[in-house]
Amino acid sequence: MQFKHKDIIGLQDLTKEEIQLLLDTAENMREINDREIKKVPTLRGKTVVNLFFEASTRTRTSFEIAAKRLSADTVNITASSSSVTKGETLSDTARNILAMKPDIIVMRHAVSGSHHYLAQRVSCSVINAGDGAHEHPSQGLLDMLTMRQKFGRLDGLKVAIVGDITHSRVARSNIFGLTRMGSQIFLAGPPTMMPPGIERLGNVTVCKDMREAVEGADVVMMLRIQLERQGKTLLPTLREYSRYYGLNPAVLKLARPGAMVMHPGPINRGVELSSYVADGDQSWILQQVENGVLVRMAMLYHVSGGELATE
Ligand code: CP
C-alpha cells in the first residue's frame, strides 16, 4: 500500500489502513534503532526543518534523531532564536524557509489549524508536531505503537484517558486514532476540562469519576494539566486535582492486572501521577519515548514517498 498524503496534519485525516501502514513501518524501523550503527541512507539528500514555536524536549529531539537515522540533513529553528521575535508572521517565516528548498517542515505551533494553513501554502511536506489543543499525530501514533507492542492489537482495548481533555492535543489524536483502530475510550477529568459533546467523536464514553474510567482498563493514559493553555483557573488547587484525578497505586489496582500506565510527558510528579506509579513496573513511559523515534522515522519516510531503499 502506498501512503498518498503530502502532509501529516492529524490522525483524523488518516484511514485505518494508513495508520496500520505507519505503525508497521515504525515497527520495521526498530531493527535499525537496535543496530550499533543506527543509520540508513533512506533520506540522503533530503532536508528536514524542525520549526518549533513552542517548547519541546521529546518531540523535537526525536524528530531530529529520526531524520538523522535516515541520513537526512536537519535544521532546528526555535521561536526564541528566530526572527519571529522581531514580529515576522508565520506565513513570511514559512516563505523564507521554503526559499531554501527544504523537503519536509516539522512544525509545532500554539495555534490550532496553523499546520493546515501552512500546508496549503508550501510545496514541501508538513508534519504536525503539535498545534494548539487540536492534534499531536506523532504522539498518537507512538502511543498506539506502544499499546500494540504489549497487546499485539488495538482492536477491543479499553483505554482510559484522564486529565485535562479540553486542552490536550494528545487526547484528541489518541481518540481519533484509537477509535479508528477499534479501541474503546473512557475519559475522565474535571467538568471544566471536559469538552461538551466529545463523546460524539466515536467510541468514547465520558465518566463522572476517574475510578469508573480506570476500572477494567487495559491502558491508563494520564495527561498533564495544560496550565499554559488555560485562560483562567479551571480548578481550585493542584492538591484537590491530585486527590480526584491523580493516579496512585490504589486507583491503578482497579485496572486490569498488568495494565499499562502511559503519559506523553512532561510529567507533573505528585499531581496527575505519583512517582511510585510513574517509575513502577506497569509504567511504559520510557518505551513511549523510545517508540517516538520509530514512529517519526516512519512519518518522515512515508511523506517522502516511502519507496527509497532502507538497507
Ligand atoms: N509529548 C510531548 O509532546 O513532549 P514534548 O513537549 O517534550 O515534545
Short mmCIF file of N, CA, C and O and ligand atoms in Angstrom, two decimals, residues 52 55-60 108 136 139 169-170 264-266 296, ligand 1:
data_model
loop_
_atom_site.label_atom_id
_atom_site.label_comp_id
_atom_site.label_asym_id
_atom_site.label_seq_id
_atom_site.Cartn_x
_atom_site.Cartn_y
_atom_site.Cartn_z
N PHE A 52 9.99 24.98 15.63
CA PHE A 52 9.25 24.84 16.89
C PHE A 52 8.97 26.20 17.50
O PHE A 52 9.88 26.88 17.97
N ALA A 55 7.80 25.13 23.30
CA ALA A 55 8.84 24.29 23.93
C ALA A 55 8.60 22.81 23.65
O ALA A 55 7.46 22.38 23.48
N SER A 56 9.68 22.07 23.60
CA SER A 56 9.58 20.62 23.40
C SER A 56 10.90 19.98 23.80
O SER A 56 11.96 20.53 23.52
N THR A 57 10.81 18.84 24.44
CA THR A 57 12.01 18.02 24.67
C THR A 57 11.92 16.78 23.78
O THR A 57 12.75 16.55 22.89
N ARG A 58 10.88 15.96 24.01
CA ARG A 58 10.78 14.67 23.34
C ARG A 58 10.55 14.80 21.83
O ARG A 58 11.24 14.18 21.03
N THR A 59 9.56 15.60 21.44
CA THR A 59 9.14 15.61 20.03
C THR A 59 10.25 16.18 19.14
O THR A 59 10.60 15.58 18.12
N ARG A 60 10.81 17.32 19.53
CA ARG A 60 11.82 17.94 18.68
C ARG A 60 13.06 17.06 18.58
O ARG A 60 13.60 16.82 17.51
N ARG A 108 5.78 22.77 15.28
CA ARG A 108 4.92 22.86 16.47
C ARG A 108 4.52 24.32 16.61
O ARG A 108 5.37 25.20 16.54
N HIS A 136 -1.80 16.07 17.86
CA HIS A 136 -0.38 15.76 18.02
C HIS A 136 -0.23 14.34 17.44
O HIS A 136 -0.11 13.36 18.17
N GLN A 139 2.48 11.78 18.47
CA GLN A 139 2.27 11.27 19.83
C GLN A 139 1.19 10.18 19.81
O GLN A 139 1.36 9.11 20.42
N ARG A 169 -4.04 18.10 22.96
CA ARG A 169 -3.94 17.62 21.58
C ARG A 169 -3.58 16.12 21.58
O ARG A 169 -3.90 15.40 20.64
N VAL A 170 -2.92 15.67 22.65
CA VAL A 170 -2.59 14.24 22.75
C VAL A 170 -3.88 13.42 22.87
O VAL A 170 -4.05 12.40 22.20
N PRO A 264 2.28 11.17 28.11
CA PRO A 264 3.06 11.72 26.99
C PRO A 264 4.28 12.52 27.43
O PRO A 264 5.18 12.79 26.62
N GLY A 265 4.31 12.93 28.72
CA GLY A 265 5.37 13.80 29.19
C GLY A 265 5.12 15.24 28.73
O GLY A 265 4.43 15.43 27.74
N PRO A 266 5.63 16.23 29.43
CA PRO A 266 6.35 16.09 30.70
C PRO A 266 5.39 15.80 31.85
O PRO A 266 4.25 16.29 31.85
N ARG A 296 8.44 8.48 14.22
CA ARG A 296 8.82 9.69 13.46
C ARG A 296 9.68 9.31 12.25
O ARG A 296 9.60 9.96 11.20
N1 CP B 1 4.93 14.57 24.49
C1 CP B 1 5.46 15.72 24.06
O1 CP B 1 4.98 16.34 23.10
O2 CP B 1 6.57 16.12 24.75
P1 CP B 1 7.41 17.44 24.39
O3 CP B 1 6.53 18.63 24.65
O4 CP B 1 8.61 17.40 25.28
O5 CP B 1 7.77 17.37 22.93
#
